[in-house]
Amino acid sequence: MHSFEMANIKYQLIKAETAWPHGGRIVVHKFLKISALCGIFLLIVCYSWSTCVTIIPSQGYSPSDCTGSTNDQYDASTEQTESSPDEKIYTSTRAQLIPFIRRNETLGPNILDNYFVYTSQCRMPALNPFARDALRIFKKTTYNTCDPSMDLISVVYDDGNQRYKLHMNEPKIKCCYKAILRSGNGAEADNKFKLLPCTYFPQDFVVPQRVDAVITECRRLKDKKLLQQDAFGFVQPAKHVGNRTTLNNSIVDQSPESRPSVLLWGIDSMSRMNFQRTMPLMYKYLRKENWYELQGYNKMGDNTFPNLMALLTGFNNTRSMSVCRPKSVAGLDACPLLWQTYRQLGYITAYAEDWGRFSTFNYNKKGFVKPPTDYYPRPLMLAVEKELKKVLVSRIPYCVGRRHYAEYIYDYAIQFTRVHKNQSTFGMFWTNSFSHNDFALPSSMDAKILEYMHTLQKNGIFEKSIILFFSDHGMRFGPLRSLDSGFLEERMPILYIWLPNWFRHKYPQFVHNLQLNRNRLTSPFDIHATLRHILELDTPLAELSRPEGCPSCHSIFYEVAESRDCRDAGITDHWCTCHTFKNNSLTDYHIKEISQQLINATNAYLVANNLTDVCQTLRLSNIESVQRKISLKAKAFESYLVRYEAQPENALFEASTDWNNKTQRISISVPDISRLDSYSQLSKCVEDNIAKKFCICYDYAELKP
Ligand SMILES: *[C@@H]1O[C@H](CO)[C@@H](O)[C@H](O)[C@H]1NC(C)=O
Ligand SMILES: *[C@@H]1O[C@H](CO)[C@@H](O)[C@H](O)[C@H]1NC(C)=O
Ligand SMILES: *[C@@H]1O[C@H](CO)[C@@H](O)[C@H](O)[C@H]1NC(C)=O
Ligand SMILES: *[C@@H]1O[C@H](CO)[C@@H](O)[C@H](O)[C@H]1NC(C)=O
Ligand SMILES: *[C@@H]1O[C@H](CO)[C@@H](O)[C@H](O)[C@H]1NC(C)=O
Ligand SMILES: *[C@@H]1O[C@H](CO)[C@@H](O)[C@H](O)[C@H]1NC(C)=O
Ligand SMILES: *[C@@H]1O[C@H](CO)[C@@H](O)[C@H](O)[C@H]1NC(C)=O
Ligand SMILES: *[C@@H]1O[C@H](CO)[C@@H](O)[C@H](O)[C@H]1NC(C)=O
Ligand SMILES: *[C@@H]1O[C@H](CO)[C@@H](O)[C@H](O)[C@H]1NC(C)=O
């Protein structure tokens, strides 16, 4: 009988250095030196090119090797604000929102160096992630251990009898555990937890199977001094599997070859450019290991909820709100989320997410009355956030207790996949804590996530699972979003897919199509269709069901039409990155009118939502830039992308709007207007995510912490 360490992931992971081709620390130093030289070279290149070319071919030389060069001056103890005064300098004189592409320099055999998509109806520019303006505000951050002291408790999982044990690593201590339980009902079911009294346990204590999560405390024997608090989640196998086996025996025992497991590994707010910029190790790894990338992946809605709902339900935002009623108690429980389908077909399911109050289904929403998946460690997240010491970075808990917040999610993912290695599983593991507010902070987790990938690989998960490494959208606010490239940053999330080798052999045509689709326009609706397709791989395309929110979307294992445009992909004009833009004079007679109408529409929105008591009326103060959309098809109206400032507080907005020259009116959906500067501190008086973008609270000064 063998056992191995699991919850105590620290010791089980393969270190990033050993996975590096040459191994060892010296190589890391060498790497830094090379990257510094490379950085200088890049800067020279950038300086000499920046006046004429904003897009640098990404394949001639590898800019991804150069990210380490910027600087390392990062101090996790100082909270970074999203918009410091000098960042304003870069944003206030913007003239050209979307860098132009010089046609003559790009047309040719290597057109995809400059475009993610270059098809008859879609020209999606591929920007240089290492452009000068982005590098100027990017500060590489380092991974700091949250608690360097030695683990007083190790968790050991015994494969043989499928039990967890708690091992104390010191002789002269005693430790107790408080079981964490889901508690509360109705509206509070997803927001409350209960801690049972601390129970002392003996050495190599077998964790009872009903215990899913604990907070532990270890004390010195002689004077009972508290030495260490910690927290662990357990994926208790028998509990759910026993039940499921009787539920649908036929499926659970099938080989992985007929039922691939699905692992969704999501990082919030990660664009393709920012991924390459902040996570060079992962970027390189995914390419080297032959993951399939969708370079034409375009978000379909503003923030996390609509995009993840499109992926998990196939609904557009209107239907996500009306069918799934996230603001009503038990609304989401009745929502046909994809993991339910998987569960009904015998899969074991899990969903975990960090940052309790701001989780996808909880931020200004009611969450779930009943756990939505077999494994749902939300009580653990609520408990660690409340009970353990936190270190905030950019106002999000970064370290919680002895670990990075994201590591609780990743450790859980490792356990879930490992414990159920011999069953078909569907797990979604989503993190916000290191990527949502500070676009540079993911650089601190790059090597760490690579370690997790190696652990999955070592545990054999890659042989049975289709894995999505993806995001919902790019950075939506803050200094990165305010750059010229911000429009594209926001709209182009990463999406990589891992296919097990048996799958590649069994379905070569799917793999071929997937490779082709790398540079076609795709959306979260296609991913929804794909995840459904995985459940019936032998069903022909014509018989597969289509996402309700986008009936022309389909599994990406089938070729996406060359002629696809954003509408075909379920992406509305405002979020579409297929258009080319042309600089427009700020003095054209109708530009002021358009901008004023945008402000008026926003004020009308505040009135309609009864927010004028708490939110100030906006006044147009400056038009920063205007671009006119060059449509590939003839259009009845001109479309403009306008970036403008309003008082109070120099609030910075960006809107894409149609202009009807006959009626002299714009058409705009106010909720789609983007707010580019950081606004969370100014909008605390309102709850609604959309209203927050437009509300400058009267009394925000007093609300500031
Ligand atoms: C750009 O392309 C056009 C047509 O292909 C050609 O006539 C023109 O000379 C090119 N200009 C430059 C600067 O290369
Ligand atoms: C099995 O599932 C049923 C209904 O889903 C539940 O009531 C029961 O407690 C479960 N049994 C175990 C052992 O988990
Ligand atoms: C069990 O699996 C079969 C397919 O093998 C499926 O048709 C049936 O609906 C499943 N039953 C349950 C209760 O999920
Ligand atoms: C999975 O199955 C293999 C072979 O049947 C067995 O050796 C292994 O212990 C099982 N693993 C788990 C986690 O159940
Ligand atoms: C959303 O989908 C429904 C039906 O699926 C459709 O009637 C509606 O027009 C769509 N809404 C938007 C904004 O596209
Ligand atoms: C775009 O237009 C603005 C305002 O008219 C102007 O200042 C700027 O130089 C233009 N940029 C380019 C690249 O033409
Ligand atoms: C905007 O609203 C103001 C005040 O209500 C009004 O005077 C003005 O005519 C409006 N402008 C436009 C362009 O609608
Ligand atoms: C608007 O707000 C006021 C007080 O804030 C409240 O009395 C009123 O009912 C609200 N009206 C609507 C339509 O929500
Ligand atoms: C818009 O209308 C004005 C007058 O109504 C006219 O002078 C102008 O040329 C028109 N512009 C376009 C682009 O059609």
Short mmCIF file of N, CA, C and O in Angstrom, two decimals, residues 598-635:
data_model
loop_
_atom_site.label_atom_id
_atom_site.label_comp_id
_atom_site.label_asym_id
_atom_site.label_seq_id
_atom_site.Cartn_x
_atom_site.Cartn_y
_atom_site.Cartn_z
N LEU A 598 -24.03 61.11 -25.67
CA LEU A 598 -23.59 59.97 -24.85
C LEU A 598 -23.71 60.31 -23.37
O LEU A 598 -24.17 59.50 -22.55
N ILE A 599 -23.27 61.52 -23.02
CA ILE A 599 -23.36 61.96 -21.63
C ILE A 599 -24.83 62.03 -21.21
O ILE A 599 -25.22 61.55 -20.13
N ASN A 600 -25.65 62.60 -22.08
CA ASN A 600 -27.07 62.72 -21.74
C ASN A 600 -27.71 61.34 -21.56
O ASN A 600 -28.52 61.15 -20.66
N ALA A 601 -27.35 60.41 -22.42
CA ALA A 601 -27.92 59.07 -22.30
C ALA A 601 -27.52 58.43 -20.97
O ALA A 601 -28.30 57.73 -20.33
N THR A 602 -26.27 58.70 -20.56
CA THR A 602 -25.80 58.15 -19.30
C THR A 602 -26.54 58.77 -18.13
O THR A 602 -26.97 58.07 -17.21
N ASN A 603 -26.72 60.09 -18.19
CA ASN A 603 -27.49 60.74 -17.12
C ASN A 603 -28.93 60.25 -17.09
O ASN A 603 -29.50 60.05 -16.02
N ALA A 604 -29.48 60.02 -18.28
CA ALA A 604 -30.85 59.50 -18.35
C ALA A 604 -30.92 58.11 -17.70
O ALA A 604 -31.91 57.75 -17.06
N TYR A 605 -29.86 57.35 -17.88
CA TYR A 605 -29.79 56.01 -17.27
C TYR A 605 -29.83 56.12 -15.74
O TYR A 605 -30.51 55.35 -15.07
N LEU A 606 -29.08 57.09 -15.22
CA LEU A 606 -29.06 57.28 -13.76
C LEU A 606 -30.45 57.68 -13.27
O LEU A 606 -30.92 57.21 -12.22
N VAL A 607 -31.11 58.53 -14.03
CA VAL A 607 -32.47 58.94 -13.66
C VAL A 607 -33.40 57.73 -13.70
O VAL A 607 -34.12 57.45 -12.74
N ALA A 608 -33.36 56.99 -14.79
CA ALA A 608 -34.26 55.86 -14.96
C ALA A 608 -34.07 54.82 -13.86
O ALA A 608 -35.00 54.11 -13.50
N ASN A 609 -32.86 54.74 -13.34
CA ASN A 609 -32.59 53.76 -12.29
C ASN A 609 -32.66 54.36 -10.89
O ASN A 609 -32.19 53.76 -9.93
N ASN A 610 -33.21 55.58 -10.86
CA ASN A 610 -33.48 56.17 -9.56
C ASN A 610 -32.20 56.35 -8.74
O ASN A 610 -32.17 56.09 -7.54
N LEU A 611 -31.15 56.79 -9.40
CA LEU A 611 -29.87 56.88 -8.70
C LEU A 611 -29.40 58.31 -8.49
O LEU A 611 -28.31 58.56 -7.99
N THR A 612 -30.24 59.28 -8.86
CA THR A 612 -29.77 60.67 -8.82
C THR A 612 -29.62 61.21 -7.39
O THR A 612 -28.96 62.22 -7.20
N ASP A 613 -30.22 60.52 -6.43
CA ASP A 613 -30.01 60.94 -5.04
C ASP A 613 -28.58 60.71 -4.59
O ASP A 613 -28.05 61.45 -3.79
N VAL A 614 -27.98 59.64 -5.10
CA VAL A 614 -26.63 59.29 -4.62
C VAL A 614 -25.54 59.57 -5.66
O VAL A 614 -24.38 59.76 -5.31
N CYS A 615 -25.90 59.57 -6.95
CA CYS A 615 -24.88 59.74 -8.00
C CYS A 615 -24.96 61.14 -8.59
O CYS A 615 -26.05 61.66 -8.83
N GLN A 616 -23.80 61.71 -8.88
CA GLN A 616 -23.76 63.06 -9.42
C GLN A 616 -24.06 63.04 -10.92
O GLN A 616 -23.81 62.07 -11.61
N THR A 617 -24.59 64.16 -11.39
CA THR A 617 -24.85 64.32 -12.83
C THR A 617 -23.53 64.52 -13.55
O THR A 617 -22.65 65.25 -13.07
N LEU A 618 -23.36 63.85 -14.69
CA LEU A 618 -22.10 63.94 -15.43
C LEU A 618 -22.13 65.11 -16.41
O LEU A 618 -23.18 65.42 -16.99
N ARG A 619 -20.96 65.75 -16.58
CA ARG A 619 -20.83 66.83 -17.55
C ARG A 619 -19.64 66.54 -18.46
O ARG A 619 -18.55 66.22 -17.97
N LEU A 620 -19.86 66.65 -19.75
CA LEU A 620 -18.77 66.41 -20.71
C LEU A 620 -17.68 67.44 -20.51
O LEU A 620 -17.95 68.64 -20.50
N SER A 621 -16.44 67.00 -20.34
CA SER A 621 -15.37 67.98 -20.15
C SER A 621 -14.31 67.92 -21.24
O SER A 621 -13.63 68.90 -21.51
N ASN A 622 -14.18 66.77 -21.91
CA ASN A 622 -13.13 66.67 -22.91
C ASN A 622 -13.40 65.48 -23.84
O ASN A 622 -13.79 64.41 -23.37
N ILE A 623 -13.20 65.69 -25.12
CA ILE A 623 -13.26 64.55 -26.04
C ILE A 623 -11.82 64.17 -26.34
O ILE A 623 -11.07 64.97 -26.89
N GLU A 624 -11.44 63.00 -25.95
CA GLU A 624 -10.03 62.63 -26.11
C GLU A 624 -9.70 62.14 -27.50
O GLU A 624 -8.65 62.45 -28.04
N SER A 625 -10.57 61.35 -28.06
CA SER A 625 -10.28 60.83 -29.40
C SER A 625 -11.53 60.22 -30.01
O SER A 625 -12.45 59.81 -29.29
N VAL A 626 -11.53 60.17 -31.30
CA VAL A 626 -12.66 59.57 -32.02
C VAL A 626 -12.10 58.75 -33.16
O VAL A 626 -11.18 59.18 -33.86
N GLN A 627 -12.65 57.57 -33.32
CA GLN A 627 -12.28 56.77 -34.48
C GLN A 627 -13.54 56.32 -35.19
O GLN A 627 -14.55 56.05 -34.55
N ARG A 628 -13.43 56.27 -36.50
CA ARG A 628 -14.57 55.84 -37.30
C ARG A 628 -14.33 54.41 -37.74
O ARG A 628 -13.22 54.05 -38.13
N LYS A 629 -15.36 53.61 -37.62
CA LYS A 629 -15.25 52.21 -37.98
C LYS A 629 -15.28 52.06 -39.49
O LYS A 629 -16.15 52.64 -40.15
N ILE A 630 -14.33 51.32 -40.02
CA ILE A 630 -14.36 51.02 -41.45
C ILE A 630 -14.99 49.64 -41.58
O ILE A 630 -14.38 48.64 -41.21
N SER A 631 -16.21 49.61 -42.03
CA SER A 631 -16.89 48.33 -42.12
C SER A 631 -16.48 47.58 -43.37
O SER A 631 -16.21 48.18 -44.39
N LEU A 632 -16.43 46.28 -43.24
CA LEU A 632 -16.11 45.46 -44.40
C LEU A 632 -17.35 45.27 -45.27
O LEU A 632 -17.27 44.96 -46.43
N LYS A 633 -18.51 45.49 -44.64
CA LYS A 633 -19.76 45.45 -45.39
C LYS A 633 -20.33 46.87 -45.44
O LYS A 633 -20.05 47.66 -44.53
N ALA A 634 -21.16 47.17 -46.43
CA ALA A 634 -21.80 48.48 -46.49
C ALA A 634 -22.76 48.61 -45.31
O ALA A 634 -23.44 47.65 -44.94
N LYS A 635 -22.78 49.78 -44.68
CA LYS A 635 -23.66 49.96 -43.53
C LYS A 635 -24.48 51.24 -43.69
O LYS A 635 -24.03 52.20 -44.31
#
